[in-house]
Short mmCIF file of C-alpha atoms in Angstrom, two decimals:
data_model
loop_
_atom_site.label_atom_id
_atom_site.label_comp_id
_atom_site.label_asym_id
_atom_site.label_seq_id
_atom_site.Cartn_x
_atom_site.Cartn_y
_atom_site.Cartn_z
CA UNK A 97 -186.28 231.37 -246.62
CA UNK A 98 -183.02 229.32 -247.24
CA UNK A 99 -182.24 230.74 -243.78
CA UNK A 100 -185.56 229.47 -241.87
CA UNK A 101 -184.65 225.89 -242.89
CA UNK A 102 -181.26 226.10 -242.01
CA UNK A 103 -182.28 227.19 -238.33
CA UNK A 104 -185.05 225.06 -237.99
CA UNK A 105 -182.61 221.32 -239.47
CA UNK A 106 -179.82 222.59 -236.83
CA UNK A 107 -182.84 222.17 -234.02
CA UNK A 108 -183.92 219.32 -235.48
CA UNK A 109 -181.16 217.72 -235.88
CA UNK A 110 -180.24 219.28 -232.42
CA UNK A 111 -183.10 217.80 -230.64
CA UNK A 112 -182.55 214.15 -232.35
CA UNK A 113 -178.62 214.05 -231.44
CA UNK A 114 -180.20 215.79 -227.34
CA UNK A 115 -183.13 212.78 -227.36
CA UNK A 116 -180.39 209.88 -228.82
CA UNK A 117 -178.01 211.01 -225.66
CA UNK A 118 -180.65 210.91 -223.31
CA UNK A 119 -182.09 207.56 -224.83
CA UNK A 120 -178.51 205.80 -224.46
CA UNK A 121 -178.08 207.39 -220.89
CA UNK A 122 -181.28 205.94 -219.74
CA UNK A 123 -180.48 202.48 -221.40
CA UNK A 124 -177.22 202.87 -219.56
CA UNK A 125 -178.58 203.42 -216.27
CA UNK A 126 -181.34 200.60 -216.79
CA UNK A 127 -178.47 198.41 -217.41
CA UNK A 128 -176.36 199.24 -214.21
CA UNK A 129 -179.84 198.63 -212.59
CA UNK A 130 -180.53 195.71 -213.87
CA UNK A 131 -176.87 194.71 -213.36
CA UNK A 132 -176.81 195.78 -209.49
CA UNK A 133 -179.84 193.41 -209.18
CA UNK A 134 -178.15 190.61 -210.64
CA UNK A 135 -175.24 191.18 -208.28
CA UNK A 136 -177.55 190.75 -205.19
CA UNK A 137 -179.31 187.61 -206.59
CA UNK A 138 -177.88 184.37 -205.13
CA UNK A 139 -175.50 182.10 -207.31
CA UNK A 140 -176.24 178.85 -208.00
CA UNK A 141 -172.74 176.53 -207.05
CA UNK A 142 -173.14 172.69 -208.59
CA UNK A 143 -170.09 170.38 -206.49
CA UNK A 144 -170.16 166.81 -206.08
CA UNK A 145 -168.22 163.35 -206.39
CA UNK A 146 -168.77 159.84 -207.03
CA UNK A 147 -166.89 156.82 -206.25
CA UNK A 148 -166.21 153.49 -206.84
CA UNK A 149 -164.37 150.50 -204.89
CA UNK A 150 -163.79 147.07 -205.11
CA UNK A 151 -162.64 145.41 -201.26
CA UNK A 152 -161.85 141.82 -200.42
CA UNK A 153 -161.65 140.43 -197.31
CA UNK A 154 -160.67 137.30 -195.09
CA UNK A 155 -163.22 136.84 -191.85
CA UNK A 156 -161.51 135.12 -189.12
CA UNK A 157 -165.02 133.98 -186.37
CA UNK A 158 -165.16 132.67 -183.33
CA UNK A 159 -169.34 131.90 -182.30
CA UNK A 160 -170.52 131.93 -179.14
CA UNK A 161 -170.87 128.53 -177.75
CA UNK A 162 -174.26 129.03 -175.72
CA UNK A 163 -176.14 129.36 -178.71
CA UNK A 164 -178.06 125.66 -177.95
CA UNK A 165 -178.70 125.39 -182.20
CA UNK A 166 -175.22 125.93 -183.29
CA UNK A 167 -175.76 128.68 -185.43
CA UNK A 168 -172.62 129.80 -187.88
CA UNK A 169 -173.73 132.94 -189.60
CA UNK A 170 -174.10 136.15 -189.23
CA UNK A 171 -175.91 139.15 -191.13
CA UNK A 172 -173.14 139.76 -193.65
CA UNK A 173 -171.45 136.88 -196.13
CA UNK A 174 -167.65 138.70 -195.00
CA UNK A 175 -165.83 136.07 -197.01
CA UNK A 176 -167.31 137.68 -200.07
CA UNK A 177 -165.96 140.20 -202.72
CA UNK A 178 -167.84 143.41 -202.65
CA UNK A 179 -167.91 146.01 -206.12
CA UNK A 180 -169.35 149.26 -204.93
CA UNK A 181 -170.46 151.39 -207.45
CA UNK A 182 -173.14 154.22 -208.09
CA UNK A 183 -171.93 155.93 -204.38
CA UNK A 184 -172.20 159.43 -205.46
CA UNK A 185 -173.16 162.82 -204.08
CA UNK A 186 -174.52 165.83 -205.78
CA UNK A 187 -174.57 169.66 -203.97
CA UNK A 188 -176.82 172.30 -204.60
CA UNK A 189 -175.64 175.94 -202.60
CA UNK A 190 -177.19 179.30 -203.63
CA UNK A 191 -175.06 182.15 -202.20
CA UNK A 192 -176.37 185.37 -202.21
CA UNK A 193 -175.31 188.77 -200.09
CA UNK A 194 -176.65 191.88 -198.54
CA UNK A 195 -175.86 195.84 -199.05
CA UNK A 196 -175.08 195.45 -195.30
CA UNK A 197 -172.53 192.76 -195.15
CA UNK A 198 -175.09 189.73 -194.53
CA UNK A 199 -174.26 186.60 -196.15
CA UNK A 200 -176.85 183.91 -196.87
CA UNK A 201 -177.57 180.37 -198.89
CA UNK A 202 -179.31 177.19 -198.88
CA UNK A 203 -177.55 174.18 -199.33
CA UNK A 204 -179.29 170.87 -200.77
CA UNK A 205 -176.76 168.06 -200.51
CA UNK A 206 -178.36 164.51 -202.43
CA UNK A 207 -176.87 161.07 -201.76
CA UNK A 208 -177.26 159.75 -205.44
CA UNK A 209 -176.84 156.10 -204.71
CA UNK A 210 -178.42 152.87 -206.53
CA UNK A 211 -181.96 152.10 -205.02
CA UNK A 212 -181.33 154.44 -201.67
CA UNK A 213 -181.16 157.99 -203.56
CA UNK A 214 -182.49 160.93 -201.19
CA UNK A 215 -181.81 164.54 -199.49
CA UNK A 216 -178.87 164.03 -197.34
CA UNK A 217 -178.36 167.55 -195.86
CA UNK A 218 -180.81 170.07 -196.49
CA UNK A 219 -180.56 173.90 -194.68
CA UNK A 220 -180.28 177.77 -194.70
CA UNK A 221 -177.56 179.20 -193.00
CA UNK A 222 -176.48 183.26 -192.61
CA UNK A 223 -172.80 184.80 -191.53
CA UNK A 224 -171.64 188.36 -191.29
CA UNK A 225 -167.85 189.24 -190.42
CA UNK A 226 -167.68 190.17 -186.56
CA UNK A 227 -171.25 187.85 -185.92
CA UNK A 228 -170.53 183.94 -186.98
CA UNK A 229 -172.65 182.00 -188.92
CA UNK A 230 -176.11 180.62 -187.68
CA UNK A 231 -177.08 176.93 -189.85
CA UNK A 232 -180.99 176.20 -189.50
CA UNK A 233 -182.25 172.52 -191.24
CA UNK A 234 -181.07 169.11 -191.50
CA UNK A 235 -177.42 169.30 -191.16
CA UNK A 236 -174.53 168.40 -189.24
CA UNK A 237 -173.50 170.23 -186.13
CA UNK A 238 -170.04 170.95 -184.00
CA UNK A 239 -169.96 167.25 -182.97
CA UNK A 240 -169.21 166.42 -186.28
CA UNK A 241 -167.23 170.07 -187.49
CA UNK A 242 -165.07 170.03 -184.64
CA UNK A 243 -163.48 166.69 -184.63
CA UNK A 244 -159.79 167.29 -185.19
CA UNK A 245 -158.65 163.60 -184.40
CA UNK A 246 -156.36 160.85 -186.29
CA UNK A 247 -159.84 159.69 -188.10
CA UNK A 248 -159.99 162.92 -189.72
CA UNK A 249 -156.47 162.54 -191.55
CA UNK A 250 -157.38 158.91 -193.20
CA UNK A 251 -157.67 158.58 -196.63
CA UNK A 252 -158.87 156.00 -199.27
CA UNK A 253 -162.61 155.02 -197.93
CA UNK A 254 -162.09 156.62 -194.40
CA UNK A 255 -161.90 152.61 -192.89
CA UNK A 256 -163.96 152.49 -189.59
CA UNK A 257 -166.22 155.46 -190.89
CA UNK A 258 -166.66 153.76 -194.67
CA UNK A 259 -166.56 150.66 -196.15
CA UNK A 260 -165.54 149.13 -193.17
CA UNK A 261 -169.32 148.77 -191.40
CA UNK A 262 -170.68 147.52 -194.51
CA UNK A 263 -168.16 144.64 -195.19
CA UNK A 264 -167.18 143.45 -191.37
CA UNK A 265 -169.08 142.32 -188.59
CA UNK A 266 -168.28 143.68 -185.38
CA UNK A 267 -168.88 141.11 -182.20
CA UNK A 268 -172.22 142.04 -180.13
CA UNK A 269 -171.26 144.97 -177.65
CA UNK A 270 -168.64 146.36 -179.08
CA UNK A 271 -169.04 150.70 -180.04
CA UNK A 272 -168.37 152.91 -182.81
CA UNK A 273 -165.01 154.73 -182.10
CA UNK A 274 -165.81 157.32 -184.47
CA UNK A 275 -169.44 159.05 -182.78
CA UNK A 276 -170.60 159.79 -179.16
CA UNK A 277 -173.39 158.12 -177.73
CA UNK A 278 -176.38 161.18 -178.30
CA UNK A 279 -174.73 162.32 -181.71
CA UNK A 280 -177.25 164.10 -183.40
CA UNK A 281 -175.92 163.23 -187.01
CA UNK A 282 -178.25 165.14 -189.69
CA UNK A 283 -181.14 165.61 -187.27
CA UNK A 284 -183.39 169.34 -187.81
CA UNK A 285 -180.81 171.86 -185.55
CA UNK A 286 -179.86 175.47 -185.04
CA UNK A 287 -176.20 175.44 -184.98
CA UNK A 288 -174.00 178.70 -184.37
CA UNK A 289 -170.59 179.34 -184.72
CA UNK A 290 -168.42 182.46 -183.43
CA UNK A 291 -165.92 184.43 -185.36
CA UNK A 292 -162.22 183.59 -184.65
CA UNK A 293 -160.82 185.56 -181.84
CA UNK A 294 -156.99 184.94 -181.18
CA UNK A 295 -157.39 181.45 -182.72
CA UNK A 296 -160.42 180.66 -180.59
CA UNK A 297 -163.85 179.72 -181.81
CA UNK A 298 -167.12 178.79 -180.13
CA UNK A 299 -170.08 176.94 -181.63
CA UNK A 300 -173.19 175.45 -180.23
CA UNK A 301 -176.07 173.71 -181.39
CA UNK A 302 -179.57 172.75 -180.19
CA UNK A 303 -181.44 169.97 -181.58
CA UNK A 304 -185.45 169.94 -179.90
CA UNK A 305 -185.78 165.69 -181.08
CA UNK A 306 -182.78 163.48 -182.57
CA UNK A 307 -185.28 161.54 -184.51
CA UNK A 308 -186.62 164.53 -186.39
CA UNK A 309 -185.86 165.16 -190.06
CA UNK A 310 -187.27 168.12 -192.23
CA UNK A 311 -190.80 168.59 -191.74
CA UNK A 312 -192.11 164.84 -189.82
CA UNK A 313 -194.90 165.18 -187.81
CA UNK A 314 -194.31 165.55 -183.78
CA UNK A 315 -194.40 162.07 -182.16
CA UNK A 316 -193.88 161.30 -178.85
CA UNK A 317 -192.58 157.65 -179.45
CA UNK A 318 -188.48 157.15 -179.39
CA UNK A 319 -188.74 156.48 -182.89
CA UNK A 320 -186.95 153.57 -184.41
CA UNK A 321 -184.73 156.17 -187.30
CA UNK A 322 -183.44 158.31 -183.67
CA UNK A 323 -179.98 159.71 -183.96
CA UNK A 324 -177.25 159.01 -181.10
CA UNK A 325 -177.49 155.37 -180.67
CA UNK A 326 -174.99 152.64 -181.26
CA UNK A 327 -175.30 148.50 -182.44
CA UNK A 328 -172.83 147.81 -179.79
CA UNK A 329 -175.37 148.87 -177.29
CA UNK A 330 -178.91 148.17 -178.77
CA UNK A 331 -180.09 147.05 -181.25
CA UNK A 332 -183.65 147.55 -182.54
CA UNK A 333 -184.32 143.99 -183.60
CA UNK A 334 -188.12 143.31 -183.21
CA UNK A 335 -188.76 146.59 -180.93
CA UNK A 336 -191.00 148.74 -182.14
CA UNK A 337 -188.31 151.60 -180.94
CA UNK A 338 -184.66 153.15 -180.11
CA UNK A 339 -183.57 155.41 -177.71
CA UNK A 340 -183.96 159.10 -178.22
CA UNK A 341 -182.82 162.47 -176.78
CA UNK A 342 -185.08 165.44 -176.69
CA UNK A 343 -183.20 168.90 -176.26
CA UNK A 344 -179.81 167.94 -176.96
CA UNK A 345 -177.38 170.40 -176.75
CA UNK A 346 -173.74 170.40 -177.77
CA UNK A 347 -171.02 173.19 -176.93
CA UNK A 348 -167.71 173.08 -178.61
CA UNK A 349 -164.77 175.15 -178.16
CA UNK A 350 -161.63 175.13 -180.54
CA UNK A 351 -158.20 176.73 -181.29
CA UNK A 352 -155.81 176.95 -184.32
CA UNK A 353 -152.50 178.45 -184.99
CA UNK A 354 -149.86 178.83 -187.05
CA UNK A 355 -146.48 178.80 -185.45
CA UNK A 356 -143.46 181.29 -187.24
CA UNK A 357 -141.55 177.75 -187.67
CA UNK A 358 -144.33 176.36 -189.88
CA UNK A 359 -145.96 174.43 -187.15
CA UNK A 360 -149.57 173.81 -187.27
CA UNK A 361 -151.83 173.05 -184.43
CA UNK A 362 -155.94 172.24 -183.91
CA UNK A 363 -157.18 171.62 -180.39
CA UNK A 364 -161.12 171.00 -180.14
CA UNK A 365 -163.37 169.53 -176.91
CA UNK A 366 -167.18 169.04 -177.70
CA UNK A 367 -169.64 167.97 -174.78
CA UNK A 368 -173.57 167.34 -175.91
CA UNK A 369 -175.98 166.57 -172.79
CA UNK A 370 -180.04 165.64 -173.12
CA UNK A 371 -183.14 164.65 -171.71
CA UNK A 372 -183.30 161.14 -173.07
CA UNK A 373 -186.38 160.14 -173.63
CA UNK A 374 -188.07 156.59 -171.66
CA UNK A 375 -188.03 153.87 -173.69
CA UNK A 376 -191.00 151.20 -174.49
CA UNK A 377 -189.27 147.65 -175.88
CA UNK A 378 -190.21 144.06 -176.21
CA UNK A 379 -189.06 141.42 -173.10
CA UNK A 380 -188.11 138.23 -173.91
CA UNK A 381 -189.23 135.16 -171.64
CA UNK A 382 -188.64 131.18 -171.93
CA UNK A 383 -191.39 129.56 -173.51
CA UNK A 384 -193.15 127.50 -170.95
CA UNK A 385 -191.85 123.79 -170.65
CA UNK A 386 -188.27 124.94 -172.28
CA UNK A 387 -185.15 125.92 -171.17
CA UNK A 388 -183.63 127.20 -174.46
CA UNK A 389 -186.39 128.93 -176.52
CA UNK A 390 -188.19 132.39 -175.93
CA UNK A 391 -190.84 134.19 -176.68
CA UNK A 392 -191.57 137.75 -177.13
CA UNK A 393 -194.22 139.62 -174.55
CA UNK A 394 -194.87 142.99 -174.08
CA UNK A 395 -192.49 145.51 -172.98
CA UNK A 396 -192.65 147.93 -170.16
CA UNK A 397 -191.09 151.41 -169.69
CA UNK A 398 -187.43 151.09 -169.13
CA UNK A 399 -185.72 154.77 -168.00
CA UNK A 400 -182.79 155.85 -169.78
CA UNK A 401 -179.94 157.37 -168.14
CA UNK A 402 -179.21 160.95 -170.17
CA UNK A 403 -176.71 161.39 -172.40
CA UNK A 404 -173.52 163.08 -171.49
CA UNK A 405 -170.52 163.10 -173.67
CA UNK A 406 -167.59 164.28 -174.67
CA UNK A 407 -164.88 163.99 -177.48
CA UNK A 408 -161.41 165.78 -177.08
CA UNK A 409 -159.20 165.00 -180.07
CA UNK A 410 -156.24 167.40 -181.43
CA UNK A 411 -153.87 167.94 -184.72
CA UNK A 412 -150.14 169.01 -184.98
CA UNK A 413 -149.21 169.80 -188.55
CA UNK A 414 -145.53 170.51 -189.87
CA UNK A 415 -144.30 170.71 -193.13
CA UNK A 416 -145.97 167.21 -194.93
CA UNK A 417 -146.43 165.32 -191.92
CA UNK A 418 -150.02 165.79 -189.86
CA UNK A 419 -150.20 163.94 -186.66
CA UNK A 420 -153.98 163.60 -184.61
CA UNK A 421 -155.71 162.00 -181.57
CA UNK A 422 -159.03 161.78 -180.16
CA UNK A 423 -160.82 160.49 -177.13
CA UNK A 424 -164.28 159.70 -176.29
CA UNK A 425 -166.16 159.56 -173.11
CA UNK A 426 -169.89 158.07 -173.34
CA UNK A 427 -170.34 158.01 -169.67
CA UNK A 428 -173.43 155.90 -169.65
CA UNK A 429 -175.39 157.99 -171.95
CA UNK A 430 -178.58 156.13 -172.34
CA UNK A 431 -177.98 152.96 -170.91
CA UNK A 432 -180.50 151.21 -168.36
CA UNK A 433 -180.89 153.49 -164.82
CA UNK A 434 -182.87 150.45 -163.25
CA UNK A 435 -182.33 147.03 -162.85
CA UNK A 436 -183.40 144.90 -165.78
CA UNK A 437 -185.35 141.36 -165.95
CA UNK A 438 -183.08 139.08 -167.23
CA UNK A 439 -184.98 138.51 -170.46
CA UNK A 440 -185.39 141.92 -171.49
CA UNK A 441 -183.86 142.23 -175.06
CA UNK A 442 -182.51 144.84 -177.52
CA UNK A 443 -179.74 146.25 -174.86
CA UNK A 444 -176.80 144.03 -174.94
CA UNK A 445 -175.69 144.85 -171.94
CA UNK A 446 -177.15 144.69 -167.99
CA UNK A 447 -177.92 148.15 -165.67
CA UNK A 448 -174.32 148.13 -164.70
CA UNK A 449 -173.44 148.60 -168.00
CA UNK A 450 -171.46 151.57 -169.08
CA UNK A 451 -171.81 153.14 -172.83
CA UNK A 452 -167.93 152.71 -173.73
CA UNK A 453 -164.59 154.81 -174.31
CA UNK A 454 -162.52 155.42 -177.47
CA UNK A 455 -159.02 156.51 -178.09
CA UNK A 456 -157.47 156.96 -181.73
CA UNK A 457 -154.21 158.27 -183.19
CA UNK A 458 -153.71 158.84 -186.95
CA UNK A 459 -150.66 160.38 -188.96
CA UNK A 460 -150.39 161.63 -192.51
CA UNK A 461 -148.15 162.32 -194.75
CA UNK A 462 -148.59 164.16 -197.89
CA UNK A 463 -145.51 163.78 -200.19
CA UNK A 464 -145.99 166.01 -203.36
CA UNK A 465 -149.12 167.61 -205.39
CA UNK A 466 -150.12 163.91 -206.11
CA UNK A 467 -148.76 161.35 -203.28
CA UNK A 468 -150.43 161.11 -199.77
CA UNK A 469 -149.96 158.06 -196.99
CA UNK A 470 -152.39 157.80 -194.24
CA UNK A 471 -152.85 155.77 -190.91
CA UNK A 472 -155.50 155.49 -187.96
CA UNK A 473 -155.16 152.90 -185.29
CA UNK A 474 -158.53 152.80 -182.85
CA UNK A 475 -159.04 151.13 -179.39
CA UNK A 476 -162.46 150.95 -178.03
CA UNK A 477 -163.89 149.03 -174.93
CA UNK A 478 -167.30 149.16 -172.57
CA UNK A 479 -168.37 147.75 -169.77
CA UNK A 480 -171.43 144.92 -170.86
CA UNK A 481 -171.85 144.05 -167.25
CA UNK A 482 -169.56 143.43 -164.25
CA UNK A 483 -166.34 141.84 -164.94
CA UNK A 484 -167.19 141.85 -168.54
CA UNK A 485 -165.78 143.97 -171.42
CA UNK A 486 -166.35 144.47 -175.02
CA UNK A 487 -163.10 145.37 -176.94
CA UNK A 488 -162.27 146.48 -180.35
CA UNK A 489 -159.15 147.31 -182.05
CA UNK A 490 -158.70 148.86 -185.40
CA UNK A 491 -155.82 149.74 -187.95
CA UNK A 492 -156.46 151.10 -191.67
CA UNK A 493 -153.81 152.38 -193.79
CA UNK A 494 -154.35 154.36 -196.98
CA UNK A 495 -152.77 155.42 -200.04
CA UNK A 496 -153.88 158.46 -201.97
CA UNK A 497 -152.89 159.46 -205.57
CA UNK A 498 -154.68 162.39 -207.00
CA UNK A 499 -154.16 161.84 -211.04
CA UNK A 500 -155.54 165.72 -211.86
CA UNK A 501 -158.15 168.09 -210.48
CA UNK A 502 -161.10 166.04 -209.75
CA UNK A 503 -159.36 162.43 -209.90
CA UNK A 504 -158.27 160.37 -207.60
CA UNK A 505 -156.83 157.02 -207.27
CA UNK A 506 -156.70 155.18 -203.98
CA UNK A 507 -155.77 151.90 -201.90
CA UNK A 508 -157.12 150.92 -198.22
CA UNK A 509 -155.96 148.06 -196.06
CA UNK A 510 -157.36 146.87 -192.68
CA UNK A 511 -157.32 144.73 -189.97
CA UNK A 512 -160.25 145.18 -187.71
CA UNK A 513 -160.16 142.56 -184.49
CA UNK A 514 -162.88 142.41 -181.91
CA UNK A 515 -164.41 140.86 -178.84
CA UNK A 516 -167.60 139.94 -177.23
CA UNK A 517 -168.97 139.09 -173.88
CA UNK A 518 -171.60 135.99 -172.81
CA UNK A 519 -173.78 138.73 -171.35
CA UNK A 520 -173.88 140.56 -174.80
CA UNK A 521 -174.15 137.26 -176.96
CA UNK A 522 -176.78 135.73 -175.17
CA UNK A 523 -178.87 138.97 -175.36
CA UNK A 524 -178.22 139.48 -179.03
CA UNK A 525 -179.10 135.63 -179.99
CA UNK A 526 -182.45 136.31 -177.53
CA UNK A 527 -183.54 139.49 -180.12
CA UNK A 528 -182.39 137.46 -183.60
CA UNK A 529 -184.67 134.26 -182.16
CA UNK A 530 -186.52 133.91 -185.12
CA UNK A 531 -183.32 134.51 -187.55
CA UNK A 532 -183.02 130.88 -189.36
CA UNK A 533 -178.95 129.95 -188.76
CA UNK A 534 -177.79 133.60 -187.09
CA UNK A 535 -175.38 133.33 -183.76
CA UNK A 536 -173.40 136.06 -182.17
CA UNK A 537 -169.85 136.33 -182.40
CA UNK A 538 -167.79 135.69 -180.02
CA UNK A 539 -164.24 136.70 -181.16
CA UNK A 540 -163.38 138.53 -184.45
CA UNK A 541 -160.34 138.84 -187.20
CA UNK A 542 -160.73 140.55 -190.25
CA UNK A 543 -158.55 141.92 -193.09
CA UNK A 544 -159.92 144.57 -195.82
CA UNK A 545 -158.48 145.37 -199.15
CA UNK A 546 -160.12 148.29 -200.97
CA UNK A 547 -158.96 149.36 -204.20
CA UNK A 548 -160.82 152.41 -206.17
CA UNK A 549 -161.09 155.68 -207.67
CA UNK A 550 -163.25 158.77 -206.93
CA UNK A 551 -164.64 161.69 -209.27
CA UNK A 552 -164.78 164.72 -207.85
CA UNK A 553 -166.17 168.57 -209.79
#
């Protein structure tokens, strides 16, 4: 009898050890399951800055005389300090991977800033080693990716690209020298970009409307929020809209190296082309009995030339020391193809009007872990009408001292000069009628001081 129970607690105790193996091997396995899922999940990555500046400046204007009220102000009080704070900018990016070497991730980029917060950049994008990447949503294409010019190397609040259009009033007529005319900024693209072959990469991008964002209804007007268009060459006043481009494509074509010596070097050309859409605006017309005042009347249909242009800008890196250069050709992307009345408003410029050039060169120097110097100097002219030019000239300088990981000190100075025509003046006092003391200017000097610091996690 003694015997029976002995045999029968060595099963038992058999079966319990068999059954607690088993149990542990299946909570194993359910945990490298579980586990493996995880893996493939995407990851949430949280990035972002914010930054804060101070700038002062000293407006030097020149108004245009033809203004027959004398007008001496303009939409910006540049004689004013200006404390920005609350800029700030918040990322969202969920990363996730395939068993067969697909990446993929949405990125929500937010613009946290006081009384204009919203969804800055918003899309999905995919890459696989030996593909490229494909971007799909509201997001910034190869005419902004591959700039390699002297813009790209400033520091402090990136000057002509920053603080500077929000502090300094550029005469009528003159252009941006940072975008081409039909840049499709954040519009709702496909953008692809190659793999690197022998330091070469492709990309290309197709945007169907440069006024459409997210999910906004179809709407055959211009739209008054299009992409691609510049204040030097209309503004939208009292129109009811701006130029737009429908199917605008850009290709892009770069190359990189690294020389045995330690030289650096980054070549890109981008060209964009579209079918830019006819435009409906308001005409202007002399009030009957007066040879000074107008009045608005209804517009007519005014066809666009199309947008073609191109950027070609270029790096050389050694050691500390980064030296760049860019040039922009408008053409006469989406200027006037006909002959306009005289009175016609919101261009500031005539049908033999082109829409401008830009050359820059920039040079930085980075001096140690915390110390960087930086310098852009931009020239920019256009054609307003025959045997008249707009002109603008640009320097900014910046200083750069990064404190730690995530802070950063800085200092900007610049001296922004421009020039106006009678052709663009008279057209932009004819659109800012009803503006009580507003005039054009004529002839520009202005010098910036910026002084801040900027978060960054």
């Amino acid at each position: 009898m003694k015997k029976l129970l002995l045999a029968v607690s060595i099963i038992a105790a058999a079966s319990c050890y068999a059954q607690s193996d088993m149990t542990q091997q299946s909570a194993s396995e359910e945990k490298s399951v579980k586990q493996e899922d995880s893996a493939n999940k995407p990851q949430l990555i949280i990035s972002g800055s914010a930054e804060v500046h101070a700038n002062f400046t000293s407006p030097d204007h020149t108004y245009y005389t033809g203004n027959p009220n004398g007008y001496r102000k303009t939409n910006k009080d540049s004689s004013m300090t200006r404390i920005c704070a609350g800029e700030a900018n918040v990322a969202f990016e969920a990363k996730g991977a395939l068993d067969n070497g697909i990446r993929y991730g949405a990125i929500i980029d937010i613009d946290t800033m006081k009384d204009d917060t919203g969804v800055d950049k918003m899309y999905v994008k995919f890459s696989k080693d030996g593909f490229g990447t494909i971007e799909m949503g509201n997001v910034k294409g190869p005419d902004a990716k591959f700039i390699y010019d002297g813009q790209r190397l400033i520091g402090g609040t990136c000057g002509v690209d920053g603080t500077v259009v929000h502090d300094i009033d550029y005469a009528p007529g003159v252009v941006s020298p940072v975008y081409m005319i039909g840049y499709t900024n954040k519009a709702t693209k496909i953008a692809y970009y190659s793999p690197k072959i022998w330091g070469f990469q492709f990309a290309t991008a197709i945007t169907p409307d440069t006024k459409q964002h997210g999910h906004n209804d179809k709407d055959w007007h211009a739209g008054s929020a299009s992409n691609g268009n510049d204040n030097g060459m209309f503004l939208k006043g009292d129109g009811k809209q701006k130029p737009s481009g429908r199917n605008n494509i850009v290709l892009a074509l770069s190359h990189s190296h690294e020389f045995e010596n330690g030289i650096t070097t980054k070549l890109s050309g981008v060209y964009l082309f579209e079918d830019t859409k006819t435009l409906d605006v308001l005409s202007y017309k002399l009030k009957s009995g007066s040879t000074t005042d107008y009045e608005k009347v209804p517009g007519e249909d005014i066809k666009l030339r199309k947008a073609r242009s191109y950027h070609l800008s270029a790096t050389v890196g050694y050691k500390g020391w980064q030296i760049g250069a860019g040039f922009i050709n408008n053409g006469k992307s989406r200027t006037p193809k006909n002959a306009l009345d005289e009175n016609i408003g919101n261009f500031l410029s005539t049908e033999k009007a082109n829409a401008g050039r830009a050359w820059n060169i920039g040079a930085k120097y980075t001096l140690d872990d915390h110390w960087s110097f930086s310098t852009v100097f931009h020239k920019t002219q256009r054609r307003v009408d025959e045997g008249q030019k707009a002109k603008g000239n640009m320097l900014t300088l910046a200083v750069e001292y990064k404190v730690c990981d995530g802070l950063m000190l800085f200092t900007e100075f610049d001296h922004i000069s421009t020039k106006s025509t009678d052709t663009a003046c008279r057209r932009y006092n004819m659109i800012f009628d009803n503006v009580k003391d507003k005039n054009a200017i004529k002839k520009q000097k202005c010098q910036l001081l910026a002084i801040g610091a900027k978060v960054s996690f």
